[in-house]
Structure formats: structure tokens, C-alpha cells
JSON list of C-alpha atoms in Angstrom, two decimals:
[
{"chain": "A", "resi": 1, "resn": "UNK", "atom": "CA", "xyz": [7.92, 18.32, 29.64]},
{"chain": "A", "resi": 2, "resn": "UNK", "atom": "CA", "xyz": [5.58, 15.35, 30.59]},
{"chain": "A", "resi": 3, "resn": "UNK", "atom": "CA", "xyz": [5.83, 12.00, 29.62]},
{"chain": "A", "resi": 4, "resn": "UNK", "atom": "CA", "xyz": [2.98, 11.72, 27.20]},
{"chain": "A", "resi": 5, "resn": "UNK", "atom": "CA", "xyz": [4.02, 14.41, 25.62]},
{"chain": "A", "resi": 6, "resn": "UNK", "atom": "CA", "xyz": [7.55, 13.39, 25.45]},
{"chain": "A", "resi": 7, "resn": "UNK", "atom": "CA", "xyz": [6.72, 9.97, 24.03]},
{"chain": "A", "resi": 8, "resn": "UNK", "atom": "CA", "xyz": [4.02, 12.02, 21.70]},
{"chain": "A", "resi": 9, "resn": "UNK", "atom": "CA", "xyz": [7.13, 14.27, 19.58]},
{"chain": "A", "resi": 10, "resn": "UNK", "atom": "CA", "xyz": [9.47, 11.25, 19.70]},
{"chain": "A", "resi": 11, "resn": "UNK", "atom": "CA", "xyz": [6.48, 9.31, 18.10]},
{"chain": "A", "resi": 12, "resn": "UNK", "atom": "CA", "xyz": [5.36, 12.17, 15.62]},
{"chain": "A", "resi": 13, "resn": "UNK", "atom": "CA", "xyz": [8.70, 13.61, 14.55]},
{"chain": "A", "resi": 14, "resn": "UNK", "atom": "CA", "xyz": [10.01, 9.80, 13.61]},
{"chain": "A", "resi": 15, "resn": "UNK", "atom": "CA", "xyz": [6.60, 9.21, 11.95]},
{"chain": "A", "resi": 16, "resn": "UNK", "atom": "CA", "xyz": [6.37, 12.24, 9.88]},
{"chain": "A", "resi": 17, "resn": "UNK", "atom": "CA", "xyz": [10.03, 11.58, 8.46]},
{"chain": "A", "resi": 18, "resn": "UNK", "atom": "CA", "xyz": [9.40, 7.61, 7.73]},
{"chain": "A", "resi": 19, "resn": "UNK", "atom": "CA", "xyz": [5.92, 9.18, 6.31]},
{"chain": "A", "resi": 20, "resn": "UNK", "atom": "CA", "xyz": [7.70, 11.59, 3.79]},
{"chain": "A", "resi": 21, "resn": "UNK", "atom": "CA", "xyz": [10.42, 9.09, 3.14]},
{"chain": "A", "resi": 22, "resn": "UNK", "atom": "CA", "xyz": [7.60, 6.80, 1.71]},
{"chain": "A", "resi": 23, "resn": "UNK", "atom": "CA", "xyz": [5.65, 9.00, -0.02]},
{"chain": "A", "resi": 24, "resn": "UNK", "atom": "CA", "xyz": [9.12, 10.22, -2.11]},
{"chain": "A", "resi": 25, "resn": "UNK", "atom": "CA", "xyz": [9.88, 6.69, -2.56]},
{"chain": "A", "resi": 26, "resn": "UNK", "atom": "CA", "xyz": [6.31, 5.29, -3.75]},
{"chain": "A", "resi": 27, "resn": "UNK", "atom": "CA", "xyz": [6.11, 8.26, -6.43]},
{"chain": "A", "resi": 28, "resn": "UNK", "atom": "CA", "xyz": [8.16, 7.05, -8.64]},
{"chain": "A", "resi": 29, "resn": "UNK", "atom": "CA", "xyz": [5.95, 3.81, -8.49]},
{"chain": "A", "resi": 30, "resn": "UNK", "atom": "CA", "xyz": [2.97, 5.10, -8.66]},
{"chain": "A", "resi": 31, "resn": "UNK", "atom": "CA", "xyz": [3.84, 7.50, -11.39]},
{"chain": "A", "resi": 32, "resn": "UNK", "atom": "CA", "xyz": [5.06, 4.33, -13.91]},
{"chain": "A", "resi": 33, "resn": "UNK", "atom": "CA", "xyz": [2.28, 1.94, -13.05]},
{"chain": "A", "resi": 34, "resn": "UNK", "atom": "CA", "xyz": [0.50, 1.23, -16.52]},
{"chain": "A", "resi": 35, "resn": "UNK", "atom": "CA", "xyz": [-2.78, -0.35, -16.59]},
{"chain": "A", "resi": 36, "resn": "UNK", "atom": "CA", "xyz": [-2.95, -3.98, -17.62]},
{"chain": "A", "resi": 37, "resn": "UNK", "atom": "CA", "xyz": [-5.21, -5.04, -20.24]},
{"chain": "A", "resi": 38, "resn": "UNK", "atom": "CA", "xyz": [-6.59, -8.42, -21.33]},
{"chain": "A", "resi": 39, "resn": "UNK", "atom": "CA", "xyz": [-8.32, -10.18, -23.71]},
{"chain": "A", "resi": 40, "resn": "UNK", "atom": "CA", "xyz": [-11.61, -12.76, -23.20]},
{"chain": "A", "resi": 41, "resn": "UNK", "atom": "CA", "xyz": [-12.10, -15.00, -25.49]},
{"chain": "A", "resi": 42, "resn": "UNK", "atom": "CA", "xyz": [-15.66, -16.98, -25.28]},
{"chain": "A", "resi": 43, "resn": "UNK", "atom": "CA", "xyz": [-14.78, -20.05, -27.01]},
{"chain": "A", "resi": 44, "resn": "UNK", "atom": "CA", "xyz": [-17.33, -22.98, -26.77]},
{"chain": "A", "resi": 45, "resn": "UNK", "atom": "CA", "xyz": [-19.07, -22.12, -23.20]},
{"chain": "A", "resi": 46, "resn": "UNK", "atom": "CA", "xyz": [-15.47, -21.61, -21.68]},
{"chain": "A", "resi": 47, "resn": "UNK", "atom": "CA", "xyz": [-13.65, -18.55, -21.23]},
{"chain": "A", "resi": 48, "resn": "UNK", "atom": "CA", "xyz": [-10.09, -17.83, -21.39]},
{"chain": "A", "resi": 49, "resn": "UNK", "atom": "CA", "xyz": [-8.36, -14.83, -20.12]},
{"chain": "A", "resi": 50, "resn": "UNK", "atom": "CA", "xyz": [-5.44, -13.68, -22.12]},
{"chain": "A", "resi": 51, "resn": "UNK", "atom": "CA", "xyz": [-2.95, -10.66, -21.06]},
{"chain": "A", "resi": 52, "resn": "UNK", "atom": "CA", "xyz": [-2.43, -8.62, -23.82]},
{"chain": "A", "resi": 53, "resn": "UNK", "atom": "CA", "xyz": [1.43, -7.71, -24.14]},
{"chain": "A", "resi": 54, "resn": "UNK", "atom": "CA", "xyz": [2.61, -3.94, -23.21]},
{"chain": "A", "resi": 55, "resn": "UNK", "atom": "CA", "xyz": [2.31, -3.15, -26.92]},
{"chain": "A", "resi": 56, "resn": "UNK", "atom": "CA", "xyz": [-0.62, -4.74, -27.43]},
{"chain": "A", "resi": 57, "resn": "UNK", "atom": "CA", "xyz": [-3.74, -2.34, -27.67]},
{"chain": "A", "resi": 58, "resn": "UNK", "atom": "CA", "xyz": [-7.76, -3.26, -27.00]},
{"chain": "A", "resi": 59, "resn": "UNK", "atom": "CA", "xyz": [-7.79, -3.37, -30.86]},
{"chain": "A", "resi": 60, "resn": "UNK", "atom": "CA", "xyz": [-5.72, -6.41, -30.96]},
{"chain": "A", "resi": 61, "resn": "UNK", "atom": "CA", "xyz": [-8.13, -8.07, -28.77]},
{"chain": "A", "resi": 62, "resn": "UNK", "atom": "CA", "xyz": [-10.41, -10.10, -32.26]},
{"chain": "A", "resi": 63, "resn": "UNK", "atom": "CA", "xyz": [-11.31, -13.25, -33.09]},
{"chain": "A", "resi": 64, "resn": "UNK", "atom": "CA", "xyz": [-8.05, -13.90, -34.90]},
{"chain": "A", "resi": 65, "resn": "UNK", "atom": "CA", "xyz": [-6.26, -13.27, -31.12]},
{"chain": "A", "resi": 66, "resn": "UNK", "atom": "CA", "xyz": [-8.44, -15.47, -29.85]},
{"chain": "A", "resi": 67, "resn": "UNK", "atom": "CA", "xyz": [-8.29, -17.88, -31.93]},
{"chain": "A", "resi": 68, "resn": "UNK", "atom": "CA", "xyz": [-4.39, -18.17, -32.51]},
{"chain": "A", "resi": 69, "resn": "UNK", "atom": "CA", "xyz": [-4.22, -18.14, -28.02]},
{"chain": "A", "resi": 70, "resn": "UNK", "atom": "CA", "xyz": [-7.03, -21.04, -27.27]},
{"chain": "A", "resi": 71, "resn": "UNK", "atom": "CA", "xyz": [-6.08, -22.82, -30.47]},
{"chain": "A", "resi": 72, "resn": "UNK", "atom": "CA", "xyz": [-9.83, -23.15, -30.75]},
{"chain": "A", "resi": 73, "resn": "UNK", "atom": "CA", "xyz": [-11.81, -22.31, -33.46]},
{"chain": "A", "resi": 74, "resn": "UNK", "atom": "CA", "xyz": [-15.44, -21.72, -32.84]},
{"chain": "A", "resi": 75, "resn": "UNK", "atom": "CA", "xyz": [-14.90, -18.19, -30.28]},
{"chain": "A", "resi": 76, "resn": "UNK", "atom": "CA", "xyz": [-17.62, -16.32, -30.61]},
{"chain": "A", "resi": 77, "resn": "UNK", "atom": "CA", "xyz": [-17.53, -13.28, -28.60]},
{"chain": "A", "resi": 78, "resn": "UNK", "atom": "CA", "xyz": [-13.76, -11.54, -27.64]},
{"chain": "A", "resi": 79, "resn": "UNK", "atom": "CA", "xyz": [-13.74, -9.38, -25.22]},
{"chain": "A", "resi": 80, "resn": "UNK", "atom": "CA", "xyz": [-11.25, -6.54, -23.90]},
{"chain": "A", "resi": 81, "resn": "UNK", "atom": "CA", "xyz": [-11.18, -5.31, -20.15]},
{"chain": "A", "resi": 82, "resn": "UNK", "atom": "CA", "xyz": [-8.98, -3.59, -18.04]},
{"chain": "A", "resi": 83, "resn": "UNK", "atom": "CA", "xyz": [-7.55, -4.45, -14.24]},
{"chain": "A", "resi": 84, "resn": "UNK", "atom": "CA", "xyz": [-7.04, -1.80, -11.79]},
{"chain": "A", "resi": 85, "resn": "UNK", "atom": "CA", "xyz": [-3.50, -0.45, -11.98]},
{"chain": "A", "resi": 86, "resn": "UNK", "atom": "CA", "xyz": [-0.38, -1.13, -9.79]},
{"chain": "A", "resi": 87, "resn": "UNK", "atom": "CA", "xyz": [-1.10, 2.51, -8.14]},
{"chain": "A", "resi": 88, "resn": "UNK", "atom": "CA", "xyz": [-4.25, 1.49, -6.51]},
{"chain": "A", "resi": 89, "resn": "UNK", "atom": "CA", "xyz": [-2.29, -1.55, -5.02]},
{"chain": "A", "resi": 90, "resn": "UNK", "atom": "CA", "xyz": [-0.12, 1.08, -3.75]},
{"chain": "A", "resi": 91, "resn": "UNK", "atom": "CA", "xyz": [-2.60, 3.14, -1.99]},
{"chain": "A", "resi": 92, "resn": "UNK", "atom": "CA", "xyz": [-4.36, 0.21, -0.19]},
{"chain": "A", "resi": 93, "resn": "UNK", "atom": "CA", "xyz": [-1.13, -1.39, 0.40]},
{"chain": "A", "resi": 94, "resn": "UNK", "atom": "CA", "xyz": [-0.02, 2.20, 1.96]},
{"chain": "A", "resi": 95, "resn": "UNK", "atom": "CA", "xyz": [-3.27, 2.61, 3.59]},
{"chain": "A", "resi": 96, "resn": "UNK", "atom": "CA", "xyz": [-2.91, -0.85, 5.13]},
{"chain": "A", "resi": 97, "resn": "UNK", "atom": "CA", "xyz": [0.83, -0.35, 6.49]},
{"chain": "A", "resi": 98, "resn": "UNK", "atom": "CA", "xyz": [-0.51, 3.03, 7.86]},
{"chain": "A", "resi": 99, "resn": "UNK", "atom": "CA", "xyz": [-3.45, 2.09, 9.60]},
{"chain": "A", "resi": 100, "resn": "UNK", "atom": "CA", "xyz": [-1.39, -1.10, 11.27]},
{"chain": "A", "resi": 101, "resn": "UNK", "atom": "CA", "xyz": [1.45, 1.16, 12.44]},
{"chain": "A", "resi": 102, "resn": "UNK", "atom": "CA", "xyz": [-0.89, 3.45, 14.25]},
{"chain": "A", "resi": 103, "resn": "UNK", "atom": "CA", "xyz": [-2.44, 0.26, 15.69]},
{"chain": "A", "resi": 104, "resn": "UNK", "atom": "CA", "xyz": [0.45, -0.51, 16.82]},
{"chain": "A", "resi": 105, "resn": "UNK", "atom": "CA", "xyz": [1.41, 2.32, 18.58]},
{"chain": "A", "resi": 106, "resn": "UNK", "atom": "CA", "xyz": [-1.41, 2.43, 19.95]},
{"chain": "A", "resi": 107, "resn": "UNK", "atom": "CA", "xyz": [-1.38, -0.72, 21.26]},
{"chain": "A", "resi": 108, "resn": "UNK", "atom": "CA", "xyz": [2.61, 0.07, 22.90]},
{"chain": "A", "resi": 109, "resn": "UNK", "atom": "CA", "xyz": [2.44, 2.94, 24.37]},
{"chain": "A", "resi": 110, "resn": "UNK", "atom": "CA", "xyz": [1.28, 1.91, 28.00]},
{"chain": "A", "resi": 111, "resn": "UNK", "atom": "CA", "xyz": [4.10, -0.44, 27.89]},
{"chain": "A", "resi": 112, "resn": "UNK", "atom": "CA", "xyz": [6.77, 1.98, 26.22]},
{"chain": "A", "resi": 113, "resn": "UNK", "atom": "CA", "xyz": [5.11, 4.56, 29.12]},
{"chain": "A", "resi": 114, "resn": "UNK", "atom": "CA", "xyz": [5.80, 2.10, 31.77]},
{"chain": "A", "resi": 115, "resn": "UNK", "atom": "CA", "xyz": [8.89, 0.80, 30.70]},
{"chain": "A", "resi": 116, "resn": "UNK", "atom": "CA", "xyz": [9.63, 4.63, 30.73]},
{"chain": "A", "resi": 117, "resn": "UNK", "atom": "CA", "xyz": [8.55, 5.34, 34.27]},
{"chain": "A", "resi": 118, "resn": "UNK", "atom": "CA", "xyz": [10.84, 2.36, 35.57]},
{"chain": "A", "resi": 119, "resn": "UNK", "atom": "CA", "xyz": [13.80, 3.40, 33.55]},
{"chain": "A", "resi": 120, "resn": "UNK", "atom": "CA", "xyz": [13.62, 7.41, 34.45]},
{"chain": "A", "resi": 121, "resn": "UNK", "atom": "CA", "xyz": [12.28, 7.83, 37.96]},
{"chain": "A", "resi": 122, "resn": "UNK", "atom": "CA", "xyz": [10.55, 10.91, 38.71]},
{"chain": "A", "resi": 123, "resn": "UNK", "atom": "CA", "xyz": [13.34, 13.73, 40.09]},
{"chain": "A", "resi": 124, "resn": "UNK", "atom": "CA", "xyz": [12.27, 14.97, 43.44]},
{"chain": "A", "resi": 125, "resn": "UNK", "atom": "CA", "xyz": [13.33, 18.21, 44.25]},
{"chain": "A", "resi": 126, "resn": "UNK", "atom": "CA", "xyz": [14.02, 20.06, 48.15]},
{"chain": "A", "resi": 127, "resn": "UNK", "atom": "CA", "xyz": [13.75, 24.24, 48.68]},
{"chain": "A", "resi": 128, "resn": "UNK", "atom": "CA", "xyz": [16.74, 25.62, 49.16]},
{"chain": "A", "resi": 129, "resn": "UNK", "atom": "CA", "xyz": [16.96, 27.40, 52.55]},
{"chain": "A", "resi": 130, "resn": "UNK", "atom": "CA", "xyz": [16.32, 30.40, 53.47]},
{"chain": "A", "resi": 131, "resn": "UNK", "atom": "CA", "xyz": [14.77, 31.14, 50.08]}
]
């Protein structure tokens, strides 16, 4: 078998199992991320961002909330939004950690190729005679 493609199945078999081992243990992550929500309240030309508590809905989010978080009371307008969720962290973080190992990799290999040459000389082989 030649090197490259020696180095190549080491590479891919360890790769596909770290792979699979991440994808079973993000799942459970990805599956339980919630999205967050939070409350603006436009008090007086400033704005204050409040996080609304897991069992808080958008229809918390009134001028009473606002009002009893700034401790201010001319709001005028409250607002309620929602932040991406923890599972698109997930997938860029993944994406990132991906994209860096193959760098990586990448960026080895003619050293893990030449360390490999020096440490496993090339076998020479002689005919046998009269064969």
C-alpha cells in the first residue's frame, strides 16, 4: 500500500469515528437548546435590555415589566425579541472546529509524510535465483 494512501485511512478512519463521536454527543445539546427571549424597554431616549426568565413569555414583556426592571417611569415603547438559539452556536462552533482540523491536517501531512519516510525506509527487494 503506498504511503499517501496509508497516511489517507489512518487519517479518515480516526476522523470519521471522532466525527460520529461528536455528532452523538452534540445531539443531546442541540436538541435542549431553548431560545432566549428578552424584553426592550424604551425609557426616556435609553434602552434597556432585559432577559425574560425561562417562564417568562413575550406577553410578559409590558409597560408594567418595564417599568418595575428600569425603575423608571416614563417607558414608552416595550419591546420583545428573540436571540438565536444555543444550536446555532453549535453548528458554527462545529463548523469552526471542523474546518480548523482539516487545516490542520492539511498543513501536517508533508511533515507526518517525511517523518514517515525517515522512520520506515523503503524495503528493497533481490530475485531469487534461478527463478
Amino acid at each position: 500500500m503506498p504511503l499517501n494512501l496509508r497516511i489517507f485511512v489512518l487519517f479518515h478512519d480516526y476522523f470519521f469515528l471522532i466525527l460520529c463521536l461528536t455528532i452523538f454527543a452534540i445531539t443531546p445539546v442541540v436538541q435542549a437548546a431553548d431560545v432566549r427571549s428578552f424584553c426592550k424597554c424604551v425609557c426616556d431616549q435609553n434602552s434597556t435590555i432585559v432577559p425574560l426568565r425561562i417562564n417568562q413569555t413575550c406577553s410578559d414583556c409590558n409597560l408594567a415589566f418595564c417599568k418595575e426592571n428600569t425603575s423608571k417611569e416614563d417607558c414608552d415603547i416595550p419591546t420583545c425579541f428573540q436571540r438565536d438559539s444555543y444550536k446555532d452556536e453549535v453548528i458554527v462552533y462545529f463548523y469552526i472546529i471542523i474546518t480548523s482540523g482539516l487545516l490542520l491536517i492539511a498543513l501536517t501531512k508533508p511533515y507526518i509524510e517525511r517523518w514517515w519516510r525517515r522512520t520506515n525506509p523503503p524495503h528493497t527487494y533481490t530475485s531469487m535465483p534461478n527463478s
